[in-house]
Amino acid sequence: MWLKPEEILLKNALKLWVTEKGNEYFVLQRRRGYGEGGGGLTGLLVGTLDTMLDSTSKVAPFRILHQTPDSQIYWSIACGGTKEEINQHWEWLEKNLMRTLSVFDSSDDITSFVQGKIRGLIAEEGKVSGVQEDDPEKFREALLRFEKWFDLPQKEKLVTYYSCSYWRGRVPCQGWLYLSTNFLSFYSYLLGSEVKLVVSWNEIWRLEKTSNVILTESIHVLANGEDHYFSMFLHLSETFLIMEQLADYSIKRLFDKETFQEEPSLSDPLQITKRGLETNARNEQFRAFFRLPKEENLLEVYESFLWVPFSHYNTLGKICLSESYLCFASQDGSQCHVIIPMREARHSLKEKMKEQSWNIHFSEYGRGTSMFCTKKTRDLIVRGVPEALRGELWMLFSGAVNDMAINPGYYSEIVDQSLGTSTLATDEIERDLHRSLPEHPAFQSDTGISALRRVLTAYAYRNPKIGYCQAMNILTSVLLLYAKEEEAFWLLVAICERMLPDYFNRRIIGALVDQAVFEELIRMHLTQLTEHMTDLTFFSSVSLSWFLTLFISVLPIESAVNVVDCFFYDGIKAILQLGLAVLDYNMEGLISSNDDAEAVTILSKFFDNVTNKDSPLPQTVQQNSVGNNDKASSLSKVDISDLIKEAYEKYGDMKSEEVERMRKRNKLYVIQTLEDTTKQNVVSGTSPNFHCNILLDNLYALFKRQHFLSCYWTMNSPVLLHHDPSLAYLEQYQLGFHQFRLLFTLLEPWSLCSGNDALFLWAFRLLDENQDGLVNFKEFSLHNIAHLNRLSLYTNRCTHLCLKTALSTGKGKVDLQAYLKQWQDEILKKEESIKDLPRINQAQFIQFSKTLYNLFHGDPEEESLYRAVARVTSLLLRMEEVGRRLQEPTSPQKSTTSPTQAALEGALLDREACSTPERSSDTPSATITLEAGSIPQEVEWSFAFEQILASLLNEPVLVRFFERPVDIQARLDHAKGAQLKAKTNK
């Protein structure tokens, strides 16, 4: 490739380069240790040096230099990985530049002209390749090495690369880490020892920064049960951020194919860059800190001072500007932060702070979205929010007020659109309406129930991917107690889509992730408890309802609303803190418990005795929510304000940023655990046989990877267009026909036969039960179980396949679609019932015979199989002739062989004669030449399936062929190695 002209000193370079040829203006050189005379100690030392110094010479050992006439100054202008490649550049120079250079008088003019020409060539290449990096030249060289070393698919996009050390045991290997869209790759070469590592992002279980005695700072990657450690980074934090983004990107593409549609720099996997990932990370952090809508992106950041009127001093911090908001945060983020919507600035702050509650606070700090949020604000939240202000402050702290402001009239429109719709979600909503806070007066009348119905139905209509799930009714009921109906809707949007992401769906991944974070925090802060209970999965199961309902389902309602106050202010951090405080408060009882049931009882009694002495709710509501346990009433009461205060005092130093990092770290592990569990369930549910389960486990991995290959390098594949996250895992991994054909080729024993295209097509149609143009693992495994279990009907199945292949490629006039549908229904639902199968006519029978010959091609018993088929066809023809004559009226006997039979038997005998051992394997007559049109058509005849099957089973060599065992494990192993290298043809 052409290189940006760079001056070099040839005197020192001669020790590592050998001149191959040259002229007045250019020199072609070869790197020592490569090509003829290469290898040995020189090759090892030079190769090691090139790897350590990130030299392009490792993969491009040839170069061309431009020599300034009458000077010792040389300029590198091209490099090549092979002699053919570098010679093409040399020939181009001789053809296009030599004659032009001879007309210049000045040496400087010659060099300037060459440099300009080379830069022009590089610019043209850049337009074609679309490289968008800060240093395109260096990146092009890195891309060359990446493609040379790892042999990944051509469309794999390299994002960035870093110099680092990879630890193999206690020995570091210095090399280069390459981060691409779908893979983490590492390469090292030291004195002949080559280290190469390729890990798919979706196979990573854990990604974290670690440190120990040997490695002060390193990055730990756990993938496929193996630990990998990388260290000696120049910018470790930057590297880890990019790795985190790529891993998260891969996981999001796994579960939500629309994740990055609104992020232009990340929407196309072929255009992802380091700069785009860094920008996305900054935007996510910005939106999370200030609780802004997902449409907001960080545009500018300025360091500045802000006058704080209540403290009468300037505080240092940063102004963060987005499309619709101007935000300020003090330097450490804890003193104060403020959000100023541009819409209010444009209207000269017309909306004044009107209500006078929290009188001192509002008078000093302001009110509404522009209110200063300080430590004093948190202190007031911990003590509890007044009932009259709860809805307003929930809207403020959650960011829902911004969502509602920028979407005026949206709720009314969506209520009208969803009115009267009937879906699975609406049915579930109706079922749960009267289970939502039934003890509260607000939901003992049709007014409250109708409002709850409208909010839940409107949200299910807005977000069908979530729709409705249990716990949403409980949350929405509490929201309606303190907010208007439209405000409750936007609060629900904030909870489901921003504050508790991935909580309310079939897999509740978000809740499981936070449970894992909670378990990690227990180990960090409650060591006494972990020493007694080494298995913390109990706390994960018992705390699920805490996270899903924000403690509303376990605490009395008058106490739970105080928890919701803290949640809207501090997010999930408040729930984690309170969970730790609950376990700490009950530490003694939990340690002394004998089993999980006793521990659950201890926690249940504790929650029943949490009270709120300041609650204005009616006494009847409080009594109903506490419960009727006499033993519980004898326990000491715990005030919710005291419990929350204790949680903040003991665990309040926990940073929200740290919680988010823990979320990201545990998300990988949780998702991979779900994947592993799902795989085991799918495999065990598909076949009860242990040996089959082992094979299906490998088959599932191949199918899943082929599914992802169809998603990696295209945005419009059928798999993405038809993705339905509501389906079970067993049905979510799907293959279109192209990807199915690639996988089928790797697995099927007949994939190399000459009639394989028709075989692939029919197999795909056969397995595509719902006829959506996609095959999921459930459908795919049904076919492969036939191989794994060696079913007794396997011969019948293979024969069916041959028959159908004949029909799909035959020249007979049949309604093919109707015929294929009839075969599919009969074979998939009742394979043993074959007596009602349709008969095949002359043309179809001829095509059937051809199909059999194609299957046998290349088989060790090919000749015997050909003869057996000839005998079968001859027997069938005679049987048909006899049967037809028996059904005909008595007539004078003429000849025992009809013209039809004679023509077909003659062709078959000719075919058999050509199948003698003496003929060459490439004899042109290796296939049947008989066509339907060559048979006299005076008599129409056909065969029943029973006749064909009986005739085939009468030939042992045919039975052996169809019942021959196939080493499935060997084919799976071969497919695993060959799968990734298969190119995607568009």
XYZ file of N, CA and C in Angstrom, residues 445-621:
531
model
N -62.981 2.318 44.250
C -64.027 2.899 43.408
C -63.590 2.819 41.948
N -64.566 3.043 41.057
C -64.276 2.935 39.628
C -63.362 4.057 39.147
N -63.351 5.191 39.846
C -62.510 6.314 39.428
C -61.028 5.942 39.453
N -60.593 5.393 40.586
C -59.185 5.000 40.691
C -58.836 3.843 39.784
N -59.726 2.858 39.670
C -59.468 1.694 38.809
C -59.378 2.115 37.349
N -60.250 3.033 36.921
C -60.230 3.484 35.521
C -58.942 4.233 35.197
N -58.501 5.085 36.131
C -57.243 5.809 35.902
C -56.072 4.832 35.803
N -56.055 3.832 36.680
C -54.988 2.831 36.640
C -55.022 2.071 35.328
N -56.221 1.735 34.855
C -56.357 1.020 33.582
C -55.815 1.854 32.429
N -56.161 3.138 32.399
C -55.719 3.992 31.286
C -54.198 4.150 31.265
N -53.583 4.342 32.420
C -52.127 4.530 32.466
C -51.408 3.256 32.014
N -51.822 2.120 32.545
C -51.151 0.860 32.199
C -51.368 0.496 30.726
N -52.601 0.685 30.237
C -52.886 0.365 28.840
C -52.138 1.294 27.893
N -52.066 2.591 28.254
C -51.342 3.543 27.415
C -49.861 3.193 27.344
N -49.279 2.788 28.472
C -47.853 2.441 28.431
C -47.615 1.160 27.633
N -48.508 0.177 27.792
C -48.368 -1.053 27.005
C -48.451 -0.757 25.514
N -49.270 0.224 25.144
C -49.390 0.620 23.740
C -48.146 1.374 23.282
N -47.604 2.219 24.165
C -46.396 2.987 23.840
C -45.182 2.083 23.656
N -45.051 1.106 24.509
C -43.851 0.269 24.515
C -44.248 -1.204 24.467
N -44.626 -1.713 23.291
C -45.075 -3.116 23.208
C -43.980 -4.117 23.533
N -42.705 -3.708 23.450
C -41.626 -4.633 23.803
C -41.675 -4.997 25.282
N -42.141 -4.063 26.103
C -42.356 -4.352 27.519
C -43.805 -4.745 27.750
N -44.714 -3.972 27.180
C -46.123 -4.274 27.353
C -46.540 -4.091 28.802
N -46.828 -5.185 29.434
C -47.209 -5.143 30.848
C -46.665 -6.376 31.537
N -46.191 -6.188 32.742
C -45.802 -7.326 33.555
C -46.131 -7.019 35.008
N -46.232 -8.064 35.785
C -46.590 -7.882 37.192
C -45.560 -6.996 37.886
N -46.018 -6.257 38.861
C -45.259 -5.248 39.611
C -45.499 -3.864 39.037
N -45.793 -3.766 37.733
C -46.088 -2.455 37.167
C -47.397 -1.908 37.732
N -48.366 -2.785 38.021
C -49.635 -2.316 38.580
C -49.437 -1.753 39.987
N -48.564 -2.379 40.776
C -48.307 -1.909 42.137
C -47.616 -0.551 42.108
N -46.591 -0.426 41.259
C -45.877 0.846 41.151
C -46.799 1.965 40.687
N -47.593 1.684 39.665
C -48.464 2.716 39.103
C -49.535 3.139 40.106
N -50.014 2.212 40.915
C -51.008 2.556 41.938
C -50.451 3.582 42.907
N -49.228 3.379 43.342
C -48.608 4.332 44.270
C -48.369 5.669 43.575
N -47.970 5.643 42.312
C -47.745 6.896 41.581
C -49.027 7.704 41.473
N -50.158 7.029 41.262
C -51.429 7.728 41.121
C -51.911 8.337 42.426
N -51.407 7.850 43.550
C -51.800 8.417 44.840
C -51.275 9.845 45.011
N -50.146 10.161 44.347
C -49.490 11.446 44.603
C -49.284 12.277 43.345
N -49.640 11.755 42.196
C -49.439 12.502 40.952
C -50.705 12.447 40.108
N -50.839 13.419 39.224
C -51.947 13.398 38.285
C -51.767 12.233 37.315
N -52.851 11.936 36.619
C -52.829 10.756 35.749
C -51.732 10.844 34.692
N -51.611 11.963 34.024
C -50.563 12.119 33.009
C -49.185 12.083 33.644
N -49.046 12.701 34.807
C -47.763 12.669 35.502
C -47.398 11.240 35.907
N -48.368 10.468 36.349
C -48.111 9.069 36.718
C -47.621 8.271 35.512
N -48.189 8.575 34.337
C -47.743 7.906 33.107
C -46.271 8.194 32.831
N -45.880 9.473 32.922
C -44.485 9.821 32.630
C -43.536 9.323 33.725
N -44.010 9.234 34.950
C -43.189 8.626 36.002
C -42.950 7.154 35.699
N -43.977 6.473 35.207
C -43.825 5.067 34.831
C -42.843 4.921 33.674
N -42.886 5.850 32.726
C -41.923 5.848 31.616
C -40.502 6.005 32.147
N -40.310 6.946 33.070
C -38.976 7.179 33.632
C -38.460 5.941 34.355
N -39.341 5.274 35.101
C -38.920 4.085 35.858
C -38.543 2.953 34.909
N -39.413 2.650 33.960
C -39.223 1.475 33.105
C -38.134 1.658 32.063
N -37.960 2.877 31.584
C -37.060 3.081 30.449
C -35.746 3.756 30.813
N -35.661 4.327 32.019
C -34.434 5.046 32.351
C -33.854 4.639 33.699
N -34.673 4.625 34.721
C -34.151 4.400 36.067
C -33.981 2.911 36.376
N -34.865 2.076 35.828
C -34.756 0.619 36.024
C -34.752 -0.051 34.656
N -33.695 0.129 33.879
C -33.669 -0.446 32.523
C -33.659 -1.964 32.550
N -34.384 -2.556 31.610
C -34.438 -4.023 31.436
C -35.048 -4.732 32.640
N -35.810 -4.023 33.452
C -36.468 -4.655 34.594
C -37.755 -5.368 34.184
N -38.570 -4.662 33.410
C -39.936 -5.130 33.179
C -40.055 -5.794 31.815
N -39.501 -6.982 31.724
C -39.650 -7.815 30.535
C -39.603 -9.271 30.972
N -39.656 -10.155 30.017
C -39.756 -11.571 30.369
C -38.530 -12.076 31.098
N -37.358 -11.473 30.812
C -36.118 -11.995 31.400
C -35.659 -11.198 32.624
N -36.299 -10.058 32.907
C -35.957 -9.180 34.040
C -34.446 -9.097 34.250
N -33.732 -8.875 33.153
C -32.268 -8.846 33.217
C -31.787 -7.744 34.151
N -32.438 -6.566 34.082
C -32.003 -5.467 34.930
C -32.079 -5.793 36.401
N -33.169 -6.452 36.819
C -33.304 -6.837 38.222
C -32.256 -7.871 38.612
N -31.987 -8.808 37.716
C -30.971 -9.825 38.009
C -29.585 -9.193 38.123
N -29.314 -8.200 37.286
C -28.026 -7.500 37.363
C -27.891 -6.787 38.696
N -28.946 -6.079 39.112
C -28.882 -5.366 40.389
C -28.825 -6.328 41.567
N -29.408 -7.502 41.417
C -29.260 -8.523 42.452
C -27.802 -8.957 42.568
N -27.147 -9.110 41.421
C -25.729 -9.465 41.444
C -24.896 -8.354 42.079
N -25.231 -7.105 41.784
C -24.553 -5.974 42.423
C -24.793 -6.007 43.928
N -26.035 -6.277 44.322
C -26.388 -6.352 45.740
C -25.587 -7.448 46.434
N -25.456 -8.588 45.781
C -24.676 -9.693 46.341
C -23.214 -9.299 46.511
N -22.679 -8.546 45.544
C -21.290 -8.071 45.635
C -21.125 -7.084 46.787
N -22.127 -6.215 46.976
C -22.066 -5.251 48.068
C -22.173 -5.937 49.428
N -22.934 -7.008 49.488
C -23.022 -7.772 50.739
C -21.649 -8.310 51.121
N -20.937 -8.826 50.146
C -19.587 -9.348 50.418
C -18.644 -8.230 50.867
N -18.840 -7.041 50.351
C -17.950 -5.925 50.685
C -18.243 -5.348 52.065
N -19.532 -5.229 52.425
C -19.910 -4.488 53.621
C -20.390 -5.357 54.780
N -20.886 -6.533 54.504
C -21.434 -7.388 55.564
C -20.638 -8.688 55.640
N -19.368 -8.561 55.979
C -18.483 -9.737 55.992
C -18.913 -10.752 57.036
N -19.463 -10.307 58.147
C -19.901 -11.240 59.187
C -21.009 -12.152 58.660
N -21.870 -11.583 57.838
C -22.960 -12.377 57.265
C -22.442 -13.354 56.214
N -21.500 -12.913 55.406
C -20.966 -13.795 54.356
C -20.137 -14.932 54.948
N -19.524 -14.713 56.085
C -18.773 -15.791 56.727
C -19.709 -16.892 57.218
N -20.911 -16.513 57.618
C -21.878 -17.504 58.104
C -22.643 -18.149 56.945
N -22.966 -17.362 55.907
C -23.754 -17.850 54.764
C -22.918 -17.653 53.506
N -22.153 -18.695 53.178
C -21.261 -18.597 52.019
C -22.043 -18.529 50.711
N -23.214 -19.164 50.686
C -24.044 -19.133 49.479
C -25.019 -17.968 49.588
N -24.798 -16.936 48.803
C -25.611 -15.729 48.884
C -26.763 -15.721 47.889
N -26.996 -16.830 47.204
C -28.101 -16.868 46.250
C -29.450 -16.688 46.941
N -29.512 -17.031 48.232
C -30.754 -16.816 48.986
C -31.143 -15.345 48.971
N -30.171 -14.478 49.193
C -30.467 -13.049 49.223
C -30.864 -12.546 47.835
N -30.333 -13.162 46.803
C -30.723 -12.770 45.456
C -32.190 -13.093 45.198
N -32.634 -14.270 45.651
C -34.024 -14.665 45.419
C -34.988 -13.860 46.279
N -34.636 -13.636 47.547
C -35.555 -12.943 48.451
C -35.625 -11.453 48.137
N -34.593 -10.906 47.522
C -34.574 -9.462 47.253
C -35.172 -9.097 45.908
N -35.602 -10.076 45.114
C -36.130 -9.765 43.783
C -37.321 -8.820 43.864
N -38.239 -9.089 44.775
C -39.403 -8.212 44.911
C -39.013 -6.838 45.448
N -37.927 -6.735 46.209
C -37.463 -5.434 46.695
C -37.144 -4.519 45.514
N -36.425 -5.084 44.539
C -36.000 -4.287 43.396
C -37.151 -4.024 42.430
N -37.982 -5.026 42.182
C -39.053 -4.870 41.198
C -40.124 -3.889 41.654
N -40.408 -3.846 42.967
C -41.484 -2.987 43.468
C -40.982 -1.871 44.377
N -39.686 -1.684 44.474
C -39.104 -0.630 45.325
C -39.578 -0.767 46.770
N -39.633 -1.998 47.256
C -40.034 -2.350 48.618
C -41.536 -2.143 48.881
N -42.299 -1.729 47.854
C -43.727 -1.491 48.073
C -44.452 -2.783 48.424
N -44.027 -3.907 47.855
C -44.721 -5.171 48.090
C -44.399 -5.788 49.443
N -43.355 -5.315 50.132
C -42.982 -5.922 51.415
C -43.154 -4.961 52.584
N -43.191 -3.672 52.318
C -43.357 -2.682 53.385
C -44.796 -2.171 53.416
N -45.266 -1.717 54.564
C -46.552 -1.021 54.599
C -46.501 0.190 53.671
N -47.629 0.523 53.051
C -47.648 1.545 52.021
C -47.164 2.890 52.539
N -47.526 3.236 53.800
C -47.122 4.535 54.330
C -45.619 4.613 54.561
N -44.961 3.475 54.710
C -43.502 3.452 54.846
C -42.823 3.338 53.489
N -43.464 2.609 52.582
C -42.852 2.377 51.265
C -42.716 3.659 50.468
N -43.648 4.597 50.646
C -43.553 5.823 49.850
C -42.314 6.622 50.209
N -41.837 6.518 51.444
C -40.590 7.189 51.800
C -39.411 6.589 51.051
N -39.457 5.276 50.839
C -38.415 4.611 50.050
C -38.461 5.105 48.604
N -39.671 5.273 48.076
C -39.823 5.775 46.709
C -39.271 7.200 46.601
N -39.450 8.007 47.647
C -38.855 9.353 47.662
C -37.346 9.279 47.402
N -36.687 8.415 48.161
C -35.224 8.279 48.033
C -34.840 7.708 46.682
N -35.643 6.784 46.184
C -35.340 6.181 44.879
C -35.352 7.223 43.771
N -36.363 8.091 43.746
C -36.433 9.096 42.685
C -35.300 10.115 42.799
N -34.739 10.273 43.984
C -33.634 11.222 44.142
C -32.282 10.580 43.841
N -32.049 9.372 44.357
C -30.729 8.730 44.244
C -30.708 7.501 43.343
N -31.847 7.123 42.764
C -31.863 5.987 41.868
C -31.713 4.670 42.603
N -31.198 3.669 41.895
C -31.071 2.325 42.447
C -30.133 2.288 43.644
N -29.245 3.263 43.733
C -28.324 3.353 44.877
C -29.102 3.370 46.191
N -30.250 4.062 46.228
C -31.054 4.126 47.449
C -31.612 2.758 47.821
N -32.017 1.980 46.838
C -32.569 0.648 47.104
C -31.468 -0.289 47.612
N -30.280 -0.200 47.013
C -29.162 -1.033 47.458
C -28.767 -0.695 48.893
N -28.706 0.607 49.202
C -28.362 1.025 50.561
C -29.369 0.504 51.576
N -30.645 0.646 51.240
C -31.681 0.207 52.172
C -31.637 -1.310 52.349
N -31.375 -2.044 51.275
C -31.259 -3.494 51.385
C -30.142 -3.903 52.328
N -28.997 -3.238 52.232
C -27.894 -3.520 53.151
C -28.278 -3.193 54.596
N -28.993 -2.070 54.783
C -29.402 -1.692 56.134
C -30.376 -2.705 56.725
N -31.271 -3.233 55.909
C -32.230 -4.252 56.379
C -31.497 -5.503 56.839
N -30.545 -5.968 56.027
C -29.787 -7.168 56.414
C -28.929 -6.893 57.648
N -28.336 -5.714 57.714
C -27.528 -5.362 58.878
C -28.378 -5.313 60.148
N -29.570 -4.763 60.031
C -30.465 -4.663 61.185
C -30.862 -6.048 61.696
N -30.996 -7.004 60.775
C -31.415 -8.360 61.142
C -30.242 -9.336 61.150
N -29.031 -8.818 61.267
C -27.829 -9.655 61.191
C -27.879 -10.813 62.186
N -28.176 -10.524 63.439
C -28.136 -11.557 64.477
C -29.124 -12.682 64.190
N -30.334 -12.312 63.800
C -31.333 -13.336 63.503
C -30.972 -14.161 62.282
N -30.444 -13.524 61.252
C -30.074 -14.255 60.038
C -28.923 -15.227 60.297
N -27.958 -14.814 61.101
C -26.825 -15.689 61.396
C -27.274 -16.906 62.185
N -28.235 -16.718 63.084
C -28.693 -17.832 63.920
C -29.768 -18.682 63.259
N -30.242 -18.292 62.075
C -31.289 -19.074 61.395
C -30.741 -20.406 60.924
N -31.615 -21.407 60.915
C -31.205 -22.772 60.560
C -31.372 -23.076 59.077
N -32.284 -22.410 58.431
C -32.507 -22.662 57.002
C -33.066 -21.409 56.345
N -33.292 -21.479 55.037
C -33.772 -20.323 54.281
C -35.179 -19.920 54.710
N -36.026 -20.893 55.012
C -37.398 -20.582 55.404
C -37.430 -19.745 56.675
N -36.583 -20.083 57.631
C -36.531 -19.311 58.870
C -36.010 -17.902 58.611
N -35.056 -17.763 57.708
C -34.531 -16.439 57.373
C -35.601 -15.578 56.695
N -36.403 -16.203 55.826
C -37.492 -15.466 55.180
C -38.497 -14.980 56.218
N -38.800 -15.817 57.198
C -39.737 -15.433 58.253
C -39.220 -14.248 59.053
N -37.941 -14.250 59.346
C -37.333 -13.140 60.099
C -37.487 -11.834 59.347
N -37.216 -11.843 58.054
C -37.316 -10.624 57.259
C -38.766 -10.181 57.102
N -39.681 -11.129 56.943
C -41.096 -10.783 56.792
C -41.630 -10.104 58.051
N -41.277 -10.621 59.224
C -41.716 -10.008 60.482
C -41.126 -8.607 60.632
N -39.899 -8.461 60.220
C -39.267 -7.139 60.321
C -40.010 -6.116 59.468
N -40.300 -6.469 58.217
C -40.987 -5.537 57.326
C -42.373 -5.171 57.852
N -43.063 -6.130 58.437
C -44.394 -5.860 58.972
C -44.364 -4.859 60.123
N -43.213 -4.698 60.748
C -43.106 -3.807 61.905
C -42.397 -2.495 61.591
N -42.206 -2.230 60.325
C -41.676 -0.934 59.922
C -42.840 0.039 59.819
N -42.767 1.122 60.526
C -43.869 2.083 60.580
C -43.418 3.453 60.110
N -44.406 4.332 59.987
C -44.130 5.719 59.632
C -44.980 6.597 60.544
N -44.384 7.116 61.567
C -45.126 7.871 62.573
C -45.672 9.176 62.049
N -45.110 9.654 60.937
C -45.560 10.926 60.376
C -46.579 10.756 59.253
N -47.018 9.518 58.998
C -47.909 9.286 57.871
C -49.294 9.860 58.130
N -49.848 10.585 57.142
C -51.198 11.137 57.291
C -52.280 10.193 56.785
N -51.901 8.968 56.375
C -52.893 8.047 55.843
C -53.903 7.670 56.917
N -55.126 7.320 56.525
C -56.135 6.905 57.500
C -55.652 5.715 58.310
N -56.102 5.630 59.551
C -55.653 4.577 60.444
C -56.003 3.200 59.910
N -57.162 3.073 59.228
C -57.573 1.766 58.710
C -56.602 1.260 57.663
N -56.101 2.154 56.831
C -55.132 1.757 55.799
C -53.856 1.254 56.441
